[in-house]
Short mmCIF file of C-alpha atoms in Angstrom, two decimals:
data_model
loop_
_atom_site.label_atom_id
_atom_site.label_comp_id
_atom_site.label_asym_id
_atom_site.label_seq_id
_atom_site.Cartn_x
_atom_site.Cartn_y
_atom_site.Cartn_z
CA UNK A 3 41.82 -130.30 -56.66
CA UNK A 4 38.92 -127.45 -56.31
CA UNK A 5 41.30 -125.00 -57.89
CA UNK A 6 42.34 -127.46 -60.92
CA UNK A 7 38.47 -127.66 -61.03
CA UNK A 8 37.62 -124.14 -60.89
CA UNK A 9 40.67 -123.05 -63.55
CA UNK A 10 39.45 -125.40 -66.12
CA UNK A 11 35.94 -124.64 -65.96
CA UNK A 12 36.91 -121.14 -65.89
CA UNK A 13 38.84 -121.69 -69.22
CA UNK A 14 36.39 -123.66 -70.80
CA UNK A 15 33.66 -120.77 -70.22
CA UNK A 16 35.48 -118.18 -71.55
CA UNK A 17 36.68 -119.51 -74.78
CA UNK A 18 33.72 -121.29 -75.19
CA UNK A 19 31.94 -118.52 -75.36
CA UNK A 20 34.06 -116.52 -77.82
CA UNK A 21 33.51 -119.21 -80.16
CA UNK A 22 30.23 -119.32 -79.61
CA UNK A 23 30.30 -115.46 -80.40
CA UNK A 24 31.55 -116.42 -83.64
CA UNK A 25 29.79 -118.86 -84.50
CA UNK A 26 25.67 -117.31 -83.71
CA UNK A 27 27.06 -114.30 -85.31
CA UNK A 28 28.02 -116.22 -88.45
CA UNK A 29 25.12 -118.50 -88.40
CA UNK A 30 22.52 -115.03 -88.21
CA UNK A 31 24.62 -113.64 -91.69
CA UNK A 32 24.53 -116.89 -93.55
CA UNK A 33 27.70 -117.97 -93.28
CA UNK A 34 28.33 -122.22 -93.58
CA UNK A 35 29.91 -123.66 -90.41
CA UNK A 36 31.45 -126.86 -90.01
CA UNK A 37 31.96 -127.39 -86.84
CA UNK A 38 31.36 -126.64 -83.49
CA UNK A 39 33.20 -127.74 -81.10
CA UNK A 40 33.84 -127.29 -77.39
CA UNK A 41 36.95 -128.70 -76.24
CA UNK A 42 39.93 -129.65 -77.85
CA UNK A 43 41.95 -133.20 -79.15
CA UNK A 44 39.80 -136.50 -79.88
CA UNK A 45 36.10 -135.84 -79.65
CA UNK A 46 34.04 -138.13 -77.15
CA UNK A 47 30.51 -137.15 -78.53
CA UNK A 48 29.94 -136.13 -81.80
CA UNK A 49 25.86 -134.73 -83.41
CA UNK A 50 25.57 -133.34 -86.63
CA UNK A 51 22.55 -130.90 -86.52
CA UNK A 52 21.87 -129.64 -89.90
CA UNK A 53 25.27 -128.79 -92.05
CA UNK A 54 26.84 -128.35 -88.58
CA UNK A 55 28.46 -130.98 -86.66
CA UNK A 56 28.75 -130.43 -82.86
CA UNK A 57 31.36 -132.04 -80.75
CA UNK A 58 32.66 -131.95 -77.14
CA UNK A 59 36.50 -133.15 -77.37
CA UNK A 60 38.75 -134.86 -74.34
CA UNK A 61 40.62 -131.90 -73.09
CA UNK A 62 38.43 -128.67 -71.36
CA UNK A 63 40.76 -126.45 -72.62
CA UNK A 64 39.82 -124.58 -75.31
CA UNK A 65 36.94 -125.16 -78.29
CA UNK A 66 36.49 -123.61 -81.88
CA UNK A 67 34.71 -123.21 -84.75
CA UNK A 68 35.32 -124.57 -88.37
CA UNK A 69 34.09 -122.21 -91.00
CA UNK A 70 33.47 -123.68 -94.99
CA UNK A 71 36.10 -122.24 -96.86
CA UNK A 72 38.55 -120.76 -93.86
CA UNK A 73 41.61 -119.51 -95.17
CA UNK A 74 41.20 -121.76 -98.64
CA UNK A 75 41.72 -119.51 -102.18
CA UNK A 76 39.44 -121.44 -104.48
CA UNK A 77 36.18 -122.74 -102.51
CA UNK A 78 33.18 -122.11 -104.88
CA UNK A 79 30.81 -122.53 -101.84
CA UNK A 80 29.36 -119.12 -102.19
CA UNK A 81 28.50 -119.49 -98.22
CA UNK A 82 32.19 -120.24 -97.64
CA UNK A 83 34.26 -117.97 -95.10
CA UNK A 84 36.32 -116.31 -97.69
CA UNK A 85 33.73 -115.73 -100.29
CA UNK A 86 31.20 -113.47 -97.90
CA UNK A 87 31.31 -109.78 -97.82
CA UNK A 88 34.14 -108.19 -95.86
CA UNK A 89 31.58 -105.98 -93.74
CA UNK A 90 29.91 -109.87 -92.46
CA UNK A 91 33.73 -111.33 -91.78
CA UNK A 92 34.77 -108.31 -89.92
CA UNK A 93 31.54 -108.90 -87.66
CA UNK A 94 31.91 -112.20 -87.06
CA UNK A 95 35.42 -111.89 -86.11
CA UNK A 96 34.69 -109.00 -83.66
CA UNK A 97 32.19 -111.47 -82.15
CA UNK A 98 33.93 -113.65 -79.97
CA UNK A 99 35.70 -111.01 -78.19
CA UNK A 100 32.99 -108.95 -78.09
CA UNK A 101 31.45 -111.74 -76.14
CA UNK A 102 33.94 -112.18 -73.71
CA UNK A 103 33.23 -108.27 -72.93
CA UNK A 104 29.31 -109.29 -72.45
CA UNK A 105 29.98 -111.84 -70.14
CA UNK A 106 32.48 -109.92 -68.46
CA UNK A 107 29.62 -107.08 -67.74
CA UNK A 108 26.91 -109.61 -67.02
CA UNK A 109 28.98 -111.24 -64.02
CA UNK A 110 29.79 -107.86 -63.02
CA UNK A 111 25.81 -107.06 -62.37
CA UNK A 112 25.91 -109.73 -60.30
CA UNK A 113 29.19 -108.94 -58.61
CA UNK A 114 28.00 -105.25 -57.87
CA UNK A 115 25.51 -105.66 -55.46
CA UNK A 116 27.07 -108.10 -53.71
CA UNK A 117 29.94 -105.25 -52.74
CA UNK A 118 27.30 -102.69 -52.24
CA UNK A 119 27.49 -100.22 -50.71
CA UNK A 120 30.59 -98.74 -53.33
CA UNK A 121 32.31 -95.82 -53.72
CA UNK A 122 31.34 -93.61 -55.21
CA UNK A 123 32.99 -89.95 -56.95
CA UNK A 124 31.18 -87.68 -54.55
CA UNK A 125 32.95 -86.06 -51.92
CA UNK A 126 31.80 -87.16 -48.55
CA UNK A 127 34.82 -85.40 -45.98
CA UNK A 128 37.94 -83.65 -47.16
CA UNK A 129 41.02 -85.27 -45.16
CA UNK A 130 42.40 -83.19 -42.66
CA UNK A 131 45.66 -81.61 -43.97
CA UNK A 132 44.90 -82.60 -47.34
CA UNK A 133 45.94 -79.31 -49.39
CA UNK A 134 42.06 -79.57 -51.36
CA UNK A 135 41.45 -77.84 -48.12
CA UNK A 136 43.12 -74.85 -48.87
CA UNK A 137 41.81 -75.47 -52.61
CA UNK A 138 38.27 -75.05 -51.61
CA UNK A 139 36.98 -78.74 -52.90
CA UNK A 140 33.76 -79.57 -50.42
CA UNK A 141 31.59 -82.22 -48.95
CA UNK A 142 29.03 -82.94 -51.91
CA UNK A 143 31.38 -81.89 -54.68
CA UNK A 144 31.55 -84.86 -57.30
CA UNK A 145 34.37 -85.29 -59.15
CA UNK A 146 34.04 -85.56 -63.04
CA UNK A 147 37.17 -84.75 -64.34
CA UNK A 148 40.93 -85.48 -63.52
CA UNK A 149 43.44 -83.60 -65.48
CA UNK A 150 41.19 -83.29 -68.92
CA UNK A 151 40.35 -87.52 -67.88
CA UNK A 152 36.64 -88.33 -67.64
CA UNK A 153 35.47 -89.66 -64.15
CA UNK A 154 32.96 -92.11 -64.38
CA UNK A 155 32.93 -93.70 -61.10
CA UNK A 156 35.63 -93.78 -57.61
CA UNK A 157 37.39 -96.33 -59.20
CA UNK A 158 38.36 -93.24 -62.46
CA UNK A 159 40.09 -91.66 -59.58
CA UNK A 160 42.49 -94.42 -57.84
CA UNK A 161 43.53 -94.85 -61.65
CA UNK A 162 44.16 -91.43 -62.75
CA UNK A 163 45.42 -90.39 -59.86
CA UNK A 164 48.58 -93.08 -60.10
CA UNK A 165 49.87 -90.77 -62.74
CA UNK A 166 50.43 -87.86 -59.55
CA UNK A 167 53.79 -86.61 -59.06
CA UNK A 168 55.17 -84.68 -56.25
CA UNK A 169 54.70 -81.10 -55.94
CA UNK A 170 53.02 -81.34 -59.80
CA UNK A 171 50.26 -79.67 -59.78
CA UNK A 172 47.24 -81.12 -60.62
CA UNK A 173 43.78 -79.97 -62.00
CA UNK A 174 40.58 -81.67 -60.54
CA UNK A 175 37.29 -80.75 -61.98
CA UNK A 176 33.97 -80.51 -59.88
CA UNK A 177 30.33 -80.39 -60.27
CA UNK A 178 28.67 -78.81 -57.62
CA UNK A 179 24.74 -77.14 -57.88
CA UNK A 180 24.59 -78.40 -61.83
CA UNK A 181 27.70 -76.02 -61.98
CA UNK A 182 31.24 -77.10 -63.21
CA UNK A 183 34.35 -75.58 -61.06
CA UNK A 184 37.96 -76.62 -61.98
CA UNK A 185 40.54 -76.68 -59.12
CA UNK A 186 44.40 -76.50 -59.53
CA UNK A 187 46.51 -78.17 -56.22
CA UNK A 188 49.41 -80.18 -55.06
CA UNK A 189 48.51 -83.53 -54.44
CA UNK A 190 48.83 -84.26 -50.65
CA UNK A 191 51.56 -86.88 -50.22
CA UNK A 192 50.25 -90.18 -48.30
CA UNK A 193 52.55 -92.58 -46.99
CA UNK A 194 51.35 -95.94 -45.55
CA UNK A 195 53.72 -98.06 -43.21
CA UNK A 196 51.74 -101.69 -42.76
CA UNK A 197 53.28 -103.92 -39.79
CA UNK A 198 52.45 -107.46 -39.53
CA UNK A 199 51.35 -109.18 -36.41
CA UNK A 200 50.40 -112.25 -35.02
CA UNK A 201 46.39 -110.69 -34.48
CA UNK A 202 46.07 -108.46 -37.43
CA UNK A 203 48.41 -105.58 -39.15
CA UNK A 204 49.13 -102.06 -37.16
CA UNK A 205 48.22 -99.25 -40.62
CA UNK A 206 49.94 -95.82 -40.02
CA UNK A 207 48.63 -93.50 -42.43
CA UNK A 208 50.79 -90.17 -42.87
CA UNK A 209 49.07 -87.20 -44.52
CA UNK A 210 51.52 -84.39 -45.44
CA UNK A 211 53.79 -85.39 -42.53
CA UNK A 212 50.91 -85.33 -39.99
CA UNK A 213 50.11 -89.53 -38.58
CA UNK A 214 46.71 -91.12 -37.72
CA UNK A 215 47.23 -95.03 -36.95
CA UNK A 216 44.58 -98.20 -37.02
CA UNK A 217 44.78 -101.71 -36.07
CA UNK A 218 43.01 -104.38 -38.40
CA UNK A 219 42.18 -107.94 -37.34
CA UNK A 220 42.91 -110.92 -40.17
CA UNK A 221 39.18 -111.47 -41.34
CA UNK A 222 38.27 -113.75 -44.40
CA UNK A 223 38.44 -110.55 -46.19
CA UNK A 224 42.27 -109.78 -45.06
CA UNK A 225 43.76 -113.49 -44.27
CA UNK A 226 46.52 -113.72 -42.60
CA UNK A 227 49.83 -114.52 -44.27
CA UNK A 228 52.50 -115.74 -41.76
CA UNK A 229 55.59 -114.96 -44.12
CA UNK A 230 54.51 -111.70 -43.21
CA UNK A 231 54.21 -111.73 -39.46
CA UNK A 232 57.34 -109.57 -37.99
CA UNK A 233 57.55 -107.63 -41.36
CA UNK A 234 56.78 -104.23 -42.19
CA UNK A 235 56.31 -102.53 -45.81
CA UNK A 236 55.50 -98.82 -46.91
CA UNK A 237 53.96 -97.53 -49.43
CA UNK A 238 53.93 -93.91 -50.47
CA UNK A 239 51.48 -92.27 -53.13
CA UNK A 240 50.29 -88.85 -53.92
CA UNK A 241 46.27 -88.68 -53.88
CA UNK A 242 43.38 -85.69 -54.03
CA UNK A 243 42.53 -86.11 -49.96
CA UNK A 244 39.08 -86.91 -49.55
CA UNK A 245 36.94 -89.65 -48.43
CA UNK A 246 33.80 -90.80 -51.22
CA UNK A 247 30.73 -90.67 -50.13
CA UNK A 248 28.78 -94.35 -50.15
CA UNK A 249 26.80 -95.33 -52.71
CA UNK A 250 23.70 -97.98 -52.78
CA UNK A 251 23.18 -100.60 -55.73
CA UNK A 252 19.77 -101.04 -56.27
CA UNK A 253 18.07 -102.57 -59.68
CA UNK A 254 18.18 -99.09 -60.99
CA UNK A 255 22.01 -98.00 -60.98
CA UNK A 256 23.61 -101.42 -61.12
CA UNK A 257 23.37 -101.26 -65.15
CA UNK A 258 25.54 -98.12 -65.20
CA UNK A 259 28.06 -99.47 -62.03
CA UNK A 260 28.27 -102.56 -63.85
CA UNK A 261 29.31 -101.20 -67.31
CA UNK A 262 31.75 -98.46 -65.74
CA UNK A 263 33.39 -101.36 -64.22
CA UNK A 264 33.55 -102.77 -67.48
CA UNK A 265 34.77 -100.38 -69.29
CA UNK A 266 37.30 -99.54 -66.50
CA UNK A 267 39.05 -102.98 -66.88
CA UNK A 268 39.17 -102.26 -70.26
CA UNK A 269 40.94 -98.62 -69.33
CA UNK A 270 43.09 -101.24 -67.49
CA UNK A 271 44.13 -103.59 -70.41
CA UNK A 272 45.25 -100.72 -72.77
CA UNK A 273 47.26 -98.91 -69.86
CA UNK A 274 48.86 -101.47 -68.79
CA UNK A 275 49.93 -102.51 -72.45
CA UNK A 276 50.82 -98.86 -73.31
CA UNK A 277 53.02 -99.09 -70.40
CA UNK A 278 54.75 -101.96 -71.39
CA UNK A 279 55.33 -100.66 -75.10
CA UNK A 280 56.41 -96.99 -73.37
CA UNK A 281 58.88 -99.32 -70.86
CA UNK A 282 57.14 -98.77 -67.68
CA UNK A 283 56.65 -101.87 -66.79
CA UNK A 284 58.06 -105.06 -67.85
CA UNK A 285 56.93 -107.72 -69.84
CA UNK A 286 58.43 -110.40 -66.53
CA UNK A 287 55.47 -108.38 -64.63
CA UNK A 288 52.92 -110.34 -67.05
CA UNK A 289 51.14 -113.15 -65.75
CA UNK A 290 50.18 -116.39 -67.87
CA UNK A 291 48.27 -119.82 -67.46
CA UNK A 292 50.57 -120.57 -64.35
CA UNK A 293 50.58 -117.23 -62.81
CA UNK A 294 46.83 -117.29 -63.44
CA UNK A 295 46.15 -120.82 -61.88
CA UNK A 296 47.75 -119.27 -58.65
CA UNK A 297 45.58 -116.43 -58.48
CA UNK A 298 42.63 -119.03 -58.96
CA UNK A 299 43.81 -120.73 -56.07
CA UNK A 300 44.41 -117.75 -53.94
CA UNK A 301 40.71 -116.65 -54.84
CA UNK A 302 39.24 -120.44 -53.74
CA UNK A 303 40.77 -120.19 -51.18
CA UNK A 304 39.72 -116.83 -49.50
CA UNK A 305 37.10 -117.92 -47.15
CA UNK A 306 33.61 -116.88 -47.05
CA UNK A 307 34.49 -114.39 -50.33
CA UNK A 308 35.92 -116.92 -52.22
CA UNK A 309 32.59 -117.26 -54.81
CA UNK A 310 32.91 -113.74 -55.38
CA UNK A 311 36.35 -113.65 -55.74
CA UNK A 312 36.22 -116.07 -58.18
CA UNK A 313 33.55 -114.51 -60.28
CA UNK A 314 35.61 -111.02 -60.12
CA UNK A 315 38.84 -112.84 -61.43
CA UNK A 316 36.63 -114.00 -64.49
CA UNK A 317 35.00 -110.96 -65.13
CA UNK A 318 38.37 -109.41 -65.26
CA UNK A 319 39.94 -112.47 -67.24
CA UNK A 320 36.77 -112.44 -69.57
CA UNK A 321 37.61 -108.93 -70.75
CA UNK A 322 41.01 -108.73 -70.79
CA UNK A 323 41.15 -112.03 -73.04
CA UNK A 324 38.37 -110.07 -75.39
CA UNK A 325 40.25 -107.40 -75.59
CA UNK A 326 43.75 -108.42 -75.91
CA UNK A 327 42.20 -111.30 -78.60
CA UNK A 328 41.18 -107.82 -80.81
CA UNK A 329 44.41 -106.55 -80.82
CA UNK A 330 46.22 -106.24 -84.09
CA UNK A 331 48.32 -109.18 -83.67
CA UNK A 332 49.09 -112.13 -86.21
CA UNK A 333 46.79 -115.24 -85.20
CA UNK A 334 44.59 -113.71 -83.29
CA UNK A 335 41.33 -112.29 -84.32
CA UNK A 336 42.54 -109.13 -84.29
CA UNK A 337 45.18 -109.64 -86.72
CA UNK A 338 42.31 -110.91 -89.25
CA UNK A 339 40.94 -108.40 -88.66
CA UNK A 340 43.14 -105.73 -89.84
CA UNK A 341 43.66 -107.97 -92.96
CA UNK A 342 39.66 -107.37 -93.51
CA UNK A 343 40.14 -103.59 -93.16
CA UNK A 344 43.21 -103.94 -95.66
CA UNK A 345 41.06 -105.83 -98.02
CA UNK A 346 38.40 -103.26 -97.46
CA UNK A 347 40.63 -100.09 -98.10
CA UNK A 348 42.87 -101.75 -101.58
CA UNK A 349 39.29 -103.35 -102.70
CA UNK A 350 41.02 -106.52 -102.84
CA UNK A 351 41.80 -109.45 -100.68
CA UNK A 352 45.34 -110.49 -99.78
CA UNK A 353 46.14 -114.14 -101.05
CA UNK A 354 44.87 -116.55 -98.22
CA UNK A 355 48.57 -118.35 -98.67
CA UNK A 356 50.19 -114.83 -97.98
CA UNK A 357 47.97 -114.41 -94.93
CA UNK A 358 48.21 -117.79 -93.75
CA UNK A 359 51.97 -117.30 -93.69
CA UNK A 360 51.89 -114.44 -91.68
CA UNK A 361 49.24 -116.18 -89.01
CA UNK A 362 51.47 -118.69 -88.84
CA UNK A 363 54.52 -117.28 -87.94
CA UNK A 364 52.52 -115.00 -85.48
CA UNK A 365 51.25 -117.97 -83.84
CA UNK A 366 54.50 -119.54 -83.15
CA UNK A 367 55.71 -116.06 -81.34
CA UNK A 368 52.91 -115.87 -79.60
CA UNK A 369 53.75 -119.52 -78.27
CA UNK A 370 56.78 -118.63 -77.25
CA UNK A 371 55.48 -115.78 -75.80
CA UNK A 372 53.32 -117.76 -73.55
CA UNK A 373 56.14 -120.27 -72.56
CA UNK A 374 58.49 -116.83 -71.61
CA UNK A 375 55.72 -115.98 -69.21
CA UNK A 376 54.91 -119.11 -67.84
CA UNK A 377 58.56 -119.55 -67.02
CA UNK A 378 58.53 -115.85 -65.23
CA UNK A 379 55.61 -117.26 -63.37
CA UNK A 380 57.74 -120.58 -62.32
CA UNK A 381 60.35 -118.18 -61.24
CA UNK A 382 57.59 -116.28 -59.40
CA UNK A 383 56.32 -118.63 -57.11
CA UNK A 384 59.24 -121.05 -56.28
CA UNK A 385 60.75 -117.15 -55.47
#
């Protein structure tokens, strides 16, 4: 019940607020709105404010907003969606996902401190047997650049260095006395072998061969999952070989910790659909409503973190559903988008029935794309 609770809420924030984007933005340049409405299907209140009428509608799931003159070829309203300037429809339909990015980065200030202290891209200790030893990286070094890749923060590095192969070299580039020093290395090959107990999980970390071991007890922060109890996994990866030195949010530096985790789930969105175009992953590995409901319920339901779990999934959601809503894709804002830019470049628009056509028939793909993925998900859990 709490996770039904949570996911709809959770829904009905986020696209509330990208329609909420669009509509302040197209109320500051003048534009005529119809409607504003959170919610979708029969309306249960109902206030017309103004030339606006505001509604909340039966189902949480969803919300829009109705502009004069929306995808119509002969509205004389000069306030009317398709009679304004292309330069004021291409802002108002970067709004709403623009919003979603805002909102993402405003639960993120909140979400930083509470984590503090973080890594951070400053070398505290160089692993033992690490091959940066040889290299001559050193406690205090801070990383800034990863094979021609900007490092912002730690989090720069556990991306960029996913893309390490073994015995590829790979170029790592320091700041150390205001001074820039570039170092060429092998990455040191880590493998992890994780056995699951009854009390906690037995973590034998290998660093180029040679083994150091732990034992962690479940905690609220690592629950214990009895499928796993008896089982063992490894995982190998190749990695730089140091451990970050700690870093303490304070009112100062959580503006610039909160936006480079912004714009590093933003990193995340286009990699990951890069690597899907590029076949590196496949589109079954996409999550949708379903698959997200169950990570909702796996974040309720994780104890004494489970607020800030659940504020991290929607600061994660938030942005990837701005982002992914500005793509160039039929239906979605994006895809007006790039008809606004078209319109822009030939100095004329494209007939609204011509457009329309193509919206349409992207919308009905991208409905079927959903159902594809919400089956995977299906197949997912009852797996």
């Amino acid at each position: 019940m709490v996770t039904a609770i949570v996911s709809i809420v959770m829904f009905l924030v986020m696209i509330s607020l990208h329609e909420f984007g669009h509509f302040i933005i197209a109320k500051l340049l003048n534009f005529k709105v119809d409607e504003f409405s959170v919610g979708m299907g029969p309306a249960i209140f109902k206030k017309k404010k103004g030339e606006t009428q505001y509604s909340v509608r039966v189902l949480p799931l969803g919300g829009y907003c109705k502009f004069e003159g929306e995808d119509e070829k002969d509205n004389k309203d000069p306030r009317a969606f398709t009679n304004q300037k292309p330069w004021k429809r291409l802002l108002v339909l970067l709004a709403g996902g623009t919003f979603n990015v805002i909102l993402g980065f405003v639960l993120f200030l909140i979400i930083v401190p509470s984590i503090s202290p973080v890594n951070s891209n400053v070398v505290d200790t160089v692993v033992e047997h690490s091959y940066i030893e040889d290299a001559g990286i050193m406690s205090g070094d801070e990383i800034v650049e990863i094979n021609g890749k900007h490092v912002n923060f730690y989090n720069d590095i556990t991306l960029y260095t996913q893309s390490f192969q073994k015995d590829e070299e790979a170029t790592v580039t320091v700041k150390r006395d205001g001074e820039k020093i570039e170092f060429t290395f092998k990455p040191t090959e880590q493998i992890i072998k994780y056995t699951y107990g009854e009390n906690g999980i037995q973590v034998d970390s290998s660093i180029n061969r040679y083994t150091t071991g732990q034992f962690v007890e479940y905690s609220d922060a690592n629950p214990k999952d009895d499928a796993l109890v008896g089982q063992s996994e490894t995982v190998t990866r190749y990695i730089i070989g140091f451990t970050p030195q700690a870093k303490y949010i304070n009112i100062v530096n959580v503006w610039g910790e909160a936006l480079n985790y912004t714009k590093f789930v933003v990193k995340l969105v286009y990699q990951s659909l890069w690597q899907m175009i590029t076949g590196k992953i496949g589109v079954d590995q996409m999550s949708g409503p379903v698959g997200i409901v169950s990570e909702v319920n796996s974040a309720v339901n994780s104890g004494s973190y489970s607020l800030l779990n659940v504020l991290n999934l929607v600061a994660l959601l938030t942005i990837n559903l701005g982002i992914f809503n500005l793509l160039p894709i039929p239906a979605l804002d994006g895809g007006r988008i790039l008809f606004v830019l078209i319109e822009m470049v030939r100095r004329k628009p494209i007939p609204p029935d011509k457009e329309g056509i193509v919206h349409a028939v992207g919308m009905l793909l991208l409905l079927l794309f959903i159902v594809f993925v919400s089956f995977n998900d299906i197949v997912r859990l009852l797996g």
